[in-house]
Coordinates of C-alpha atoms in Angstrom, one line a residue:
Chain A
M1459 CA -62.8 24.5 -140.9
K1460 CA -60.9 24.9 -137.6
L1461 CA -57.7 26.2 -139.2
L1462 CA -59.5 29.2 -140.7
E1463 CA -61.8 29.8 -137.7
D1464 CA -58.8 29.8 -135.3
K1465 CA -57.0 32.4 -137.5
I1466 CA -60.1 34.6 -137.7
R1467 CA -60.5 34.5 -133.9
A1468 CA -56.8 35.3 -133.5
D1469 CA -56.4 38.0 -136.1
G1470 CA -59.8 39.2 -137.4
K1471 CA -61.0 42.5 -136.1
V1472 CA -64.6 43.5 -135.7
Y1473 CA -65.6 47.1 -136.3
D1474 CA -68.8 49.0 -136.3
G1475 CA -71.0 48.6 -139.3
D1476 CA -70.8 44.8 -139.4
I1477 CA -67.2 44.9 -140.6
L1478 CA -64.9 41.9 -140.1
K1479 CA -61.4 43.1 -141.0
V1480 CA -59.1 40.3 -142.1
D1481 CA -56.7 42.3 -144.1
S1482 CA -53.7 40.9 -142.2
F1483 CA -54.2 37.6 -143.9
V1484 CA -56.9 37.7 -146.6
N1485 CA -57.3 41.0 -148.5
H1486 CA -54.4 43.3 -148.2
Q1487 CA -51.6 41.0 -146.9
I1488 CA -52.3 37.4 -148.0
D1489 CA -51.1 34.6 -145.8
V1490 CA -50.1 32.4 -148.7
P1491 CA -49.1 29.3 -146.7
L1492 CA -52.5 29.4 -144.9
M1493 CA -54.4 30.2 -148.2
N1494 CA -52.7 27.2 -149.7
E1495 CA -54.2 24.9 -147.0
L1496 CA -57.6 26.4 -147.7
A1497 CA -57.1 26.0 -151.5
K1498 CA -56.4 22.3 -150.9
E1499 CA -59.6 22.1 -148.9
F1500 CA -61.6 23.5 -151.7
Y1501 CA -60.0 21.0 -154.0
H1502 CA -61.0 18.1 -151.7
R1503 CA -64.6 19.3 -151.5
F1504 CA -65.0 19.8 -155.3
V1505 CA -62.6 17.2 -156.7
D1506 CA -65.4 15.1 -158.1
S1507 CA -67.2 17.9 -159.8
G1508 CA -65.2 18.0 -163.0
V1509 CA -64.2 21.7 -162.5
N1510 CA -62.2 23.1 -165.4
K1511 CA -62.4 26.8 -164.7
I1512 CA -62.2 28.9 -161.6
L1513 CA -64.1 32.2 -161.6
T1514 CA -63.5 35.0 -159.2
I1515 CA -63.7 38.7 -159.0
E1516 CA -61.0 41.3 -158.6
A1517 CA -59.1 42.0 -156.5
S1518 CA -59.1 40.1 -153.3
G1519 CA -60.4 36.8 -154.7
I1520 CA -57.5 36.4 -157.2
G1521 CA -54.9 35.1 -154.7
I1522 CA -57.1 32.2 -153.2
A1523 CA -58.5 31.5 -156.7
S1524 CA -55.0 31.2 -158.2
L1525 CA -53.8 28.9 -155.5
T1526 CA -57.0 26.8 -155.7
A1527 CA -56.7 26.6 -159.6
Q1528 CA -53.3 24.9 -159.4
Y1529 CA -54.8 21.8 -157.8
F1530 CA -57.4 21.5 -160.5
T1531 CA -54.9 22.3 -163.2
A1532 CA -57.4 24.9 -164.4
P1533 CA -57.2 28.5 -165.4
V1534 CA -58.7 31.4 -163.4
V1535 CA -60.8 34.0 -164.9
F1536 CA -61.4 37.1 -162.8
A1537 CA -64.3 39.3 -163.4
K1538 CA -63.4 43.0 -163.7
K1539 CA -65.2 45.8 -162.0
S1540 CA -66.3 48.8 -163.9
R1541 CA -68.2 51.9 -162.7
S1542 CA -69.6 52.5 -166.1
A1543 CA -71.9 50.0 -167.8
N1544 CA -69.9 48.3 -170.5
L1545 CA -72.2 47.5 -173.4
A1546 CA -69.5 46.0 -175.6
P1547 CA -70.8 43.0 -177.5
D1548 CA -67.8 40.8 -176.5
V1549 CA -68.5 40.8 -172.7
Y1550 CA -71.0 39.3 -170.3
T1551 CA -71.9 41.9 -167.6
A1552 CA -73.9 41.9 -164.4
K1553 CA -74.6 44.6 -161.8
V1554 CA -73.3 44.2 -158.3
I1555 CA -74.3 46.4 -155.4
S1556 CA -71.5 46.8 -152.8
Y1557 CA -73.0 47.5 -149.4
T1558 CA -69.5 47.9 -148.0
H1559 CA -68.4 50.6 -150.3
G1560 CA -71.9 52.1 -150.9
N1561 CA -71.7 51.9 -154.7
T1562 CA -72.8 49.7 -157.7
N1563 CA -70.2 48.1 -159.9
N1564 CA -70.8 46.5 -163.2
I1565 CA -68.8 43.3 -163.4
L1566 CA -67.7 41.9 -166.7
V1567 CA -66.0 38.9 -168.3
S1568 CA -65.0 38.6 -171.8
K1569 CA -67.0 36.1 -173.8
D1570 CA -63.6 34.6 -175.0
Y1571 CA -63.0 33.2 -171.5
L1572 CA -66.3 31.7 -170.4
G1573 CA -68.4 29.4 -172.5
A1574 CA -70.7 26.4 -172.8
N1575 CA -67.9 23.9 -172.2
D1576 CA -66.8 25.4 -168.9
R1577 CA -67.6 23.7 -165.6
V1578 CA -67.1 26.6 -163.2
L1579 CA -66.1 26.8 -159.5
I1580 CA -66.6 30.2 -158.1
I1581 CA -64.1 31.2 -155.5
D1582 CA -64.4 34.4 -153.3
D1583 CA -63.2 35.6 -150.0
F1584 CA -66.6 36.7 -148.5
L1585 CA -70.2 35.8 -148.8
A1586 CA -72.7 38.2 -147.0
T1587 CA -75.7 39.6 -148.9
G1588 CA -74.6 37.4 -151.9
E1589 CA -74.5 40.3 -154.3
A1590 CA -71.1 39.3 -155.8
L1591 CA -71.9 35.7 -155.9
F1592 CA -75.2 36.2 -157.7
G1593 CA -73.5 38.5 -160.1
L1594 CA -70.9 35.9 -160.9
C1595 CA -73.6 33.1 -161.2
D1596 CA -75.4 35.4 -163.7
L1597 CA -72.2 35.6 -165.9
V1598 CA -71.9 31.8 -165.7
A1599 CA -75.6 31.4 -166.8
Q1600 CA -75.2 34.0 -169.7
A1601 CA -72.2 32.0 -170.9
G1602 CA -74.2 28.7 -170.9
A1603 CA -71.5 27.3 -168.6
T1604 CA -72.2 24.8 -165.8
L1605 CA -71.9 26.0 -162.3
C1606 CA -70.3 23.3 -160.0
G1607 CA -70.6 25.5 -156.9
A1608 CA -69.0 28.2 -154.9
G1609 CA -66.1 28.0 -152.5
I1610 CA -66.1 30.8 -150.0
L1611 CA -63.5 31.6 -147.3
I1612 CA -65.8 33.5 -144.8
E1613 CA -69.6 33.4 -144.9
K1614 CA -71.5 35.8 -142.7
A1615 CA -74.1 33.1 -142.0
Y1616 CA -76.5 35.6 -140.3
Q1617 CA -76.9 37.4 -143.6
A1618 CA -79.2 36.1 -146.3
G1619 CA -76.7 35.4 -149.2
G1620 CA -75.7 31.8 -148.2
K1621 CA -79.2 30.8 -147.4
T1622 CA -80.7 32.2 -150.7
A1623 CA -77.9 30.6 -152.7
R1624 CA -78.5 27.2 -151.2
E1625 CA -82.2 27.5 -151.7
R1626 CA -81.6 28.3 -155.4
G1627 CA -79.7 24.9 -155.6
I1628 CA -76.1 26.4 -155.6
R1629 CA -73.6 24.2 -153.8
V1630 CA -71.9 26.6 -151.4
E1631 CA -68.9 25.4 -149.4
S1632 CA -67.9 28.1 -146.9
L1633 CA -64.7 27.3 -144.8
A1634 CA -65.8 29.6 -141.9
R1635 CA -69.4 30.5 -141.2
V1636 CA -69.7 33.3 -138.8
A1637 CA -72.8 33.0 -136.6
S1638 CA -72.4 36.3 -134.8
M1639 CA -69.8 38.9 -134.2
S1640 CA -69.4 42.0 -132.0
Q1641 CA -66.6 43.9 -130.5
K1642 CA -67.9 43.1 -127.1
D1643 CA -68.6 39.4 -127.4
G1644 CA -66.1 38.5 -130.2
I1645 CA -66.8 36.1 -133.0
T1646 CA -68.8 32.8 -133.0
F1647 CA -69.1 30.3 -135.7
V1648 CA -71.9 28.0 -136.9
E1649 CA -71.4 24.6 -135.6
E1650 CA -71.2 22.2 -138.5
Chain B
M355 CA -37.4 32.4 -170.8
K356 CA -38.5 30.4 -173.8
L357 CA -41.7 29.0 -172.2
L358 CA -43.1 32.5 -171.8
E359 CA -41.8 33.9 -175.1
D360 CA -43.3 31.0 -177.0
K361 CA -46.6 31.7 -175.3
I362 CA -46.6 35.4 -176.1
R363 CA -45.7 34.6 -179.7
A364 CA -48.6 32.2 -179.9
D365 CA -51.3 34.0 -177.9
G366 CA -50.2 37.6 -177.4
K367 CA -51.9 40.2 -179.6
V368 CA -50.4 43.5 -180.6
Y369 CA -52.7 46.5 -181.0
D370 CA -52.2 50.1 -182.0
G371 CA -51.0 52.4 -179.2
D372 CA -48.1 50.0 -178.1
I373 CA -50.6 47.5 -176.5
L374 CA -49.6 43.9 -176.0
K375 CA -52.7 42.1 -175.0
V376 CA -52.1 39.0 -173.0
D377 CA -55.5 38.7 -171.3
S378 CA -56.0 35.1 -172.4
F379 CA -53.3 34.0 -170.0
V380 CA -52.0 36.8 -167.8
N381 CA -54.5 39.6 -166.9
H382 CA -58.1 38.5 -167.3
Q383 CA -57.8 34.8 -167.8
I384 CA -54.8 33.4 -165.9
D385 CA -53.1 30.3 -167.2
V386 CA -52.3 29.0 -163.7
P387 CA -50.2 26.0 -164.8
L388 CA -48.1 28.2 -166.9
M389 CA -47.9 30.9 -164.2
N390 CA -46.8 28.2 -161.7
E391 CA -43.8 27.4 -163.9
L392 CA -42.9 31.1 -164.1
A393 CA -43.4 31.4 -160.3
K394 CA -40.8 28.6 -159.9
E395 CA -38.5 30.5 -162.1
F396 CA -38.7 33.6 -160.0
Y397 CA -38.0 31.4 -157.0
H398 CA -34.9 30.0 -158.6
R399 CA -33.6 33.4 -159.5
F400 CA -34.1 34.9 -156.0
V401 CA -33.8 31.9 -153.8
D402 CA -30.6 33.2 -152.2
S403 CA -31.9 36.7 -151.5
G404 CA -33.6 36.0 -148.2
V405 CA -37.0 37.1 -149.5
N406 CA -39.6 37.1 -146.8
K407 CA -42.3 39.2 -148.5
I408 CA -43.8 39.5 -151.9
L409 CA -45.1 42.9 -152.9
T410 CA -47.3 43.5 -155.9
I411 CA -50.1 45.8 -157.0
E412 CA -53.8 45.0 -157.6
A413 CA -55.2 43.5 -159.6
S414 CA -53.3 41.6 -162.3
G415 CA -50.2 41.1 -160.2
I416 CA -51.9 39.2 -157.4
G417 CA -52.2 35.8 -159.2
I418 CA -48.5 35.4 -160.2
A419 CA -47.4 37.0 -156.8
S420 CA -49.4 34.4 -154.8
L421 CA -48.1 31.5 -156.8
T422 CA -44.5 32.8 -156.4
A423 CA -45.0 33.4 -152.6
Q424 CA -45.8 29.8 -151.9
Y425 CA -42.2 28.8 -152.9
F426 CA -40.8 31.3 -150.6
T427 CA -43.3 30.4 -147.9
A428 CA -43.9 34.1 -147.6
P429 CA -47.0 36.4 -147.5
V430 CA -48.0 38.6 -150.4
V431 CA -48.9 42.3 -149.8
F432 CA -50.7 43.9 -152.6
A433 CA -50.7 47.7 -152.9
K434 CA -54.2 49.2 -153.5
K435 CA -55.1 51.8 -156.0
S436 CA -57.0 54.8 -155.1
R437 CA -58.1 57.7 -157.2
S438 CA -58.0 60.0 -154.2
A439 CA -54.9 60.8 -152.3
N440 CA -55.2 58.9 -149.0
L441 CA -53.5 61.0 -146.3
A442 CA -54.2 58.5 -143.5
P443 CA -51.3 58.2 -141.1
D444 CA -51.3 54.5 -141.2
V445 CA -50.4 53.9 -144.9
Y446 CA -47.5 54.5 -147.1
T447 CA -48.5 56.1 -150.4
A448 CA -47.0 56.8 -153.8
K449 CA -48.3 58.4 -157.0
V450 CA -48.4 56.2 -160.2
I451 CA -49.2 57.5 -163.6
S452 CA -50.9 54.9 -165.9
Y453 CA -50.1 55.7 -169.5
T454 CA -52.3 52.9 -170.6
H455 CA -55.3 54.2 -168.8
G456 CA -54.5 57.9 -169.0
N457 CA -54.9 58.6 -165.3
T458 CA -53.0 58.9 -162.0
N459 CA -53.5 56.5 -159.1
N460 CA -52.2 56.8 -155.6
I461 CA -51.1 53.4 -154.5
L462 CA -51.0 52.6 -150.8
V463 CA -49.9 49.9 -148.4
S464 CA -50.8 49.7 -144.7
K465 CA -47.9 50.4 -142.5
D466 CA -48.8 47.2 -140.6
Y467 CA -47.7 45.1 -143.6
L468 CA -44.4 46.5 -144.7
G469 CA -41.6 47.3 -142.3
A470 CA -37.9 47.4 -141.6
N471 CA -37.6 43.6 -141.1
D472 CA -39.0 42.8 -144.6
R473 CA -36.8 41.6 -147.4
V474 CA -39.1 42.4 -150.4
L475 CA -39.4 40.8 -153.8
I476 CA -41.7 42.9 -156.1
I477 CA -43.6 40.8 -158.6
D478 CA -45.6 42.4 -161.4
D479 CA -46.9 41.4 -164.8
F480 CA -45.6 44.3 -166.9
L481 CA -42.6 46.7 -166.9
A482 CA -42.7 49.5 -169.5
T483 CA -42.1 53.0 -168.2
G484 CA -41.5 51.8 -164.8
E485 CA -44.1 53.9 -163.1
A486 CA -45.7 51.1 -161.1
L487 CA -42.3 49.6 -160.2
F488 CA -40.9 52.9 -159.0
G489 CA -44.0 53.6 -157.0
L490 CA -43.7 50.1 -155.3
C491 CA -39.9 50.8 -154.6
D492 CA -40.9 54.1 -153.1
L493 CA -43.3 52.3 -150.7
V494 CA -40.4 49.8 -149.8
A495 CA -38.1 52.7 -149.0
Q496 CA -40.7 54.5 -146.9
A497 CA -41.1 51.4 -144.8
G498 CA -37.3 51.0 -144.4
A499 CA -37.5 47.6 -145.9
T500 CA -34.9 46.0 -148.0
L501 CA -35.5 45.5 -151.7
C502 CA -34.2 42.2 -153.0
G503 CA -35.3 42.9 -156.6
A504 CA -38.2 42.8 -159.0
G505 CA -39.6 39.8 -160.9
I506 CA -41.4 40.9 -164.0
L507 CA -43.3 38.7 -166.5
I508 CA -43.0 40.8 -169.5
E509 CA -40.7 43.8 -170.0
K510 CA -41.0 46.1 -172.9
A511 CA -37.3 46.5 -173.2
Y512 CA -37.5 49.3 -175.7
Q513 CA -39.1 51.5 -173.1
A514 CA -37.0 53.2 -170.3
G515 CA -38.3 51.5 -167.2
G516 CA -36.1 48.5 -167.1
K517 CA -32.9 50.4 -168.0
T518 CA -33.6 53.1 -165.5
A519 CA -34.3 50.6 -162.7
R520 CA -31.1 48.7 -163.4
E521 CA -29.1 51.9 -163.4
R522 CA -30.6 52.7 -160.0
G523 CA -29.1 49.4 -158.8
I524 CA -32.4 47.5 -158.7
R525 CA -32.0 43.8 -159.6
V526 CA -34.7 43.3 -162.3
E527 CA -35.4 39.8 -163.6
S528 CA -37.8 39.8 -166.6
L529 CA -38.9 36.5 -167.9
A530 CA -39.6 37.9 -171.4
R531 CA -38.0 41.0 -172.8
V532 CA -39.8 42.4 -175.8
A533 CA -37.4 44.0 -178.2
S534 CA -40.0 45.2 -180.7
M535 CA -43.5 44.5 -181.7
S536 CA -45.9 45.4 -184.4
Q537 CA -48.9 44.0 -186.0
K538 CA -47.0 43.7 -189.3
D539 CA -43.8 42.2 -188.1
G540 CA -44.9 40.4 -184.9
I541 CA -43.0 40.3 -181.6
T542 CA -39.2 39.9 -181.2
F543 CA -37.4 39.4 -177.9
V544 CA -34.1 40.5 -176.6
E545 CA -31.5 37.8 -177.0
E546 CA -30.1 37.0 -173.5

């Protein structure tokens, strides 16, 4: 989506260690008018999927998930991160490795808020290795819910997550697909 | 605000230790259509204040803050929590004690996203002791920004935070002010 690609070109910053910093408009400061346009785009792409719940993960997915949810008139559920394994009987849990932060989180959702009648759209800001996405898909499966797909703001298309997800039959809609990035040559996007 | 009070009466759960659990609609699952009505109410209350930035704190403030920000056509900045003191020169930091979780967090905002030209509306889900609110006010002061006020979903009016904040001259608008709560007698609200 050109609107987001242009914004990333203008304000995204590439750092060593494969880091694309977008905290001026995505994950520290949130450009809400921009995010609202992206939320509408997710709505248009999934409008026929019968979505009745948006699932994301704290913290940076919550803003775009909430803006998207209003168009579906659906609630958001955000998975919580916990350093310790939570073995409580009333939650679904999955393990998620963060390569960015070099640690492993357990993510969890209360069984009260995800169930067999839910048709779930996962919303998140980034897709790279797919760790977070597959963790969320795992929670959806545990709940017996139906996965409609995943709406992603920025996919690092040169990493395996998106490819693996699509091979598994998950409908992934990424609004910007980074083909390559470097401080020297800047950022290029996959031509759709 | 009756809409929110009714929802709290219907779906809020009171637990030992002064806990009001609202995670079915505020801070785990987010009832986005409801939050959108509350967001509009914040807009109506602060529409004449020249707000150009919404400040909140991760994670549970981000949803309501993002929905509110769209009416002001303003960005959201969410303060991040860190267990360790971050002494980086490029952030504002404040210390916040969490009585709920029994720990102390440092909250931080990048200096890039809060500055002297900002007219800030703080949005948060709860106000009790005021720790989080005063930490956020501290960040606003460090930035030399103007504080327009604070929009709070649920104030525990029997705790000191709201009173102290108003005595300090902070305009606090709470949409539901809990006067008392117990498992036995239920929840009562301050009559406005």
